[in-house]
Amino acid sequence: MNELRELYQEYVLDHGKNPRNFRAIEHPTHVGEGYNPLCGDRITLQLVLDGDDIRDMAFQGAGCAISTASASTMTEALIGRSVTEARAMLEEFLQMVKGEGEPDLDALDKLAVFSGVSEFPMRVKCATLAWHTLTAALEGREAVTTE
Ligand code: ZN
């Protein structure tokens, strides 16, 4: 668990400063907007879906290091996967950061570094914002707030 905590700090610093897939997609098929009023995090998520395949995913916005790092890690983890896989990972991720159930940490791979967030209830919404925004984008709901 200490190992995960160190990894988490490294991840948040690294991805918070140098977010991956922080860009605009010219012709997205799905778009979602998320806002976390508790912290002021805003994210616009763009996806290119081809049937069930996630061909591309990128985000823009402004938020704290945790929300940025979470969005960055999410795009890295999900590009090239199917929407079905993404939804399964979303469930596991939400369980993990809320400290509920027994999430499958192996299936979550790199996302498991965010397990430490469950110790900080105030930051859970920062870590889940990108994922809630993904749900909104997939369901065609453009805007979502964590409240
Ligand atoms: Zn935040």
Coordinates of C-alpha atoms and ligand atoms in Angstrom, one line a residue:
M1 CA 0.0 0.0 0.0
N2 CA 2.9 2.4 0.7
E3 CA 4.2 1.6 -2.7
L4 CA 0.9 2.6 -4.2
R5 CA 0.9 5.8 -2.2
E6 CA 4.3 6.8 -3.5
L7 CA 3.3 5.9 -7.0
Y8 CA 0.2 8.0 -6.5
Q9 CA 2.2 11.1 -5.6
E10 CA 4.5 10.6 -8.5
Y11 CA 1.6 10.1 -10.8
V12 CA -0.3 13.2 -9.7
L13 CA 2.8 15.3 -9.9
D14 CA 3.8 14.0 -13.3
H15 CA 0.4 13.9 -15.0
G16 CA -0.8 17.0 -13.2
K17 CA 2.1 18.9 -14.8
N18 CA 2.4 17.2 -18.1
P19 CA -1.1 15.8 -18.8
R20 CA -1.3 13.2 -21.6
N21 CA -3.8 13.7 -24.4
F22 CA -4.4 17.3 -23.3
R23 CA -5.5 18.6 -26.8
A24 CA -8.5 19.2 -29.0
I25 CA -9.8 16.6 -31.4
E26 CA -10.9 18.1 -34.7
H27 CA -13.9 15.8 -35.3
P28 CA -15.1 14.2 -32.1
T29 CA -18.0 11.8 -32.2
H30 CA -18.8 12.4 -28.5
V31 CA -18.3 15.3 -26.2
G32 CA -18.9 15.8 -22.5
E33 CA -18.4 18.6 -20.1
G34 CA -17.8 18.2 -16.4
Y35 CA -17.6 20.6 -13.5
N36 CA -16.7 20.0 -9.9
P37 CA -18.0 23.0 -8.0
L38 CA -16.4 21.8 -4.8
C39 CA -12.9 22.4 -6.2
G40 CA -13.6 24.4 -9.3
D41 CA -12.3 21.7 -11.7
R42 CA -13.6 21.9 -15.3
I43 CA -13.1 19.4 -18.0
T44 CA -14.1 19.0 -21.6
L45 CA -13.7 15.5 -22.9
Q46 CA -13.8 14.6 -26.6
L47 CA -14.0 11.1 -28.0
V48 CA -13.8 9.4 -31.4
L49 CA -15.8 6.2 -31.3
D50 CA -15.9 3.7 -34.1
G51 CA -18.7 1.3 -33.2
D52 CA -17.6 -0.1 -29.8
D53 CA -13.9 1.0 -30.3
I54 CA -12.4 4.0 -28.6
R55 CA -10.2 5.3 -31.3
D56 CA -9.2 8.5 -29.6
M57 CA -9.9 10.5 -26.5
A58 CA -8.6 13.9 -25.4
F59 CA -9.4 16.5 -22.8
Q60 CA -9.0 20.2 -22.1
G61 CA -9.9 22.3 -19.1
A62 CA -8.5 23.7 -15.9
G63 CA -8.4 22.0 -12.6
C64 CA -6.3 20.8 -9.7
A65 CA -3.5 18.4 -10.1
I66 CA -5.6 15.4 -9.1
S67 CA -8.5 16.1 -11.5
T68 CA -5.9 16.7 -14.3
A69 CA -3.9 13.6 -13.5
S70 CA -7.0 11.5 -13.3
A71 CA -8.3 12.7 -16.7
S72 CA -4.8 12.2 -18.2
T73 CA -4.5 8.7 -16.9
M74 CA -8.0 7.8 -18.0
T75 CA -7.4 8.8 -21.6
E76 CA -4.1 6.8 -21.6
A77 CA -5.9 3.8 -20.1
L78 CA -8.9 3.8 -22.4
I79 CA -7.7 4.7 -25.9
G80 CA -7.7 1.5 -27.9
R81 CA -10.1 -0.2 -25.6
S82 CA -13.8 -0.9 -26.2
V83 CA -16.7 1.1 -24.7
T84 CA -17.7 -2.1 -22.9
E85 CA -14.3 -2.4 -21.3
A86 CA -14.3 1.3 -20.5
R87 CA -17.6 1.0 -18.7
A88 CA -16.3 -1.9 -16.7
M89 CA -13.2 0.0 -15.7
L90 CA -15.4 3.0 -14.7
E91 CA -17.3 0.9 -12.3
E92 CA -14.1 -0.6 -10.8
F93 CA -12.5 2.9 -10.6
L94 CA -15.5 4.5 -8.8
Q95 CA -15.6 1.6 -6.3
M96 CA -11.9 1.9 -5.6
V97 CA -11.8 5.7 -5.0
K98 CA -14.9 5.6 -2.9
G99 CA -13.4 2.7 -0.9
E100 CA -16.4 0.5 -1.6
G101 CA -16.5 -3.2 -2.5
E102 CA -13.5 -5.0 -3.7
P103 CA -12.3 -3.4 -6.9
D104 CA -10.1 -5.5 -9.2
L105 CA -6.8 -3.7 -8.9
D106 CA -5.2 -5.9 -11.5
A107 CA -7.8 -5.0 -14.1
L108 CA -7.4 -1.3 -13.3
D109 CA -3.7 -1.6 -14.0
K110 CA -2.1 1.9 -13.7
L111 CA -5.4 3.4 -12.5
A112 CA -4.9 1.5 -9.3
V113 CA -2.5 4.3 -8.1
F114 CA -5.6 6.3 -7.4
S115 CA -6.7 3.9 -4.7
G116 CA -5.2 6.3 -2.2
V117 CA -7.8 8.9 -3.0
S118 CA -10.3 6.9 -0.9
E119 CA -8.5 8.2 2.2
F120 CA -9.3 11.8 1.2
P121 CA -13.1 12.2 0.7
M122 CA -12.7 15.8 -0.3
R123 CA -10.6 14.7 -3.3
V124 CA -12.8 11.9 -4.5
K125 CA -14.8 14.2 -6.7
C126 CA -11.6 15.6 -8.3
A127 CA -10.5 12.0 -9.1
T128 CA -13.9 10.9 -10.5
L129 CA -14.8 14.1 -12.5
A130 CA -13.2 12.8 -15.7
W131 CA -15.0 9.5 -15.4
H132 CA -18.4 11.1 -14.8
T133 CA -17.7 13.3 -17.8
L134 CA -17.0 10.1 -19.8
T135 CA -20.3 8.7 -18.8
A136 CA -22.0 11.9 -19.8
A137 CA -20.3 11.9 -23.2
L138 CA -21.2 8.2 -23.9
E139 CA -24.8 8.8 -23.0
G140 CA -25.0 12.0 -25.0
R141 CA -25.5 14.2 -21.9
E142 CA -23.3 17.1 -22.7
A143 CA -22.9 18.7 -19.2
V144 CA -22.4 17.0 -15.9
T145 CA -21.6 18.3 -12.4
T146 CA -20.4 16.2 -9.5
E147 CA -23.0 17.7 -7.2
Ligands
ZN1 ZN -10.0 19.2 -7.8

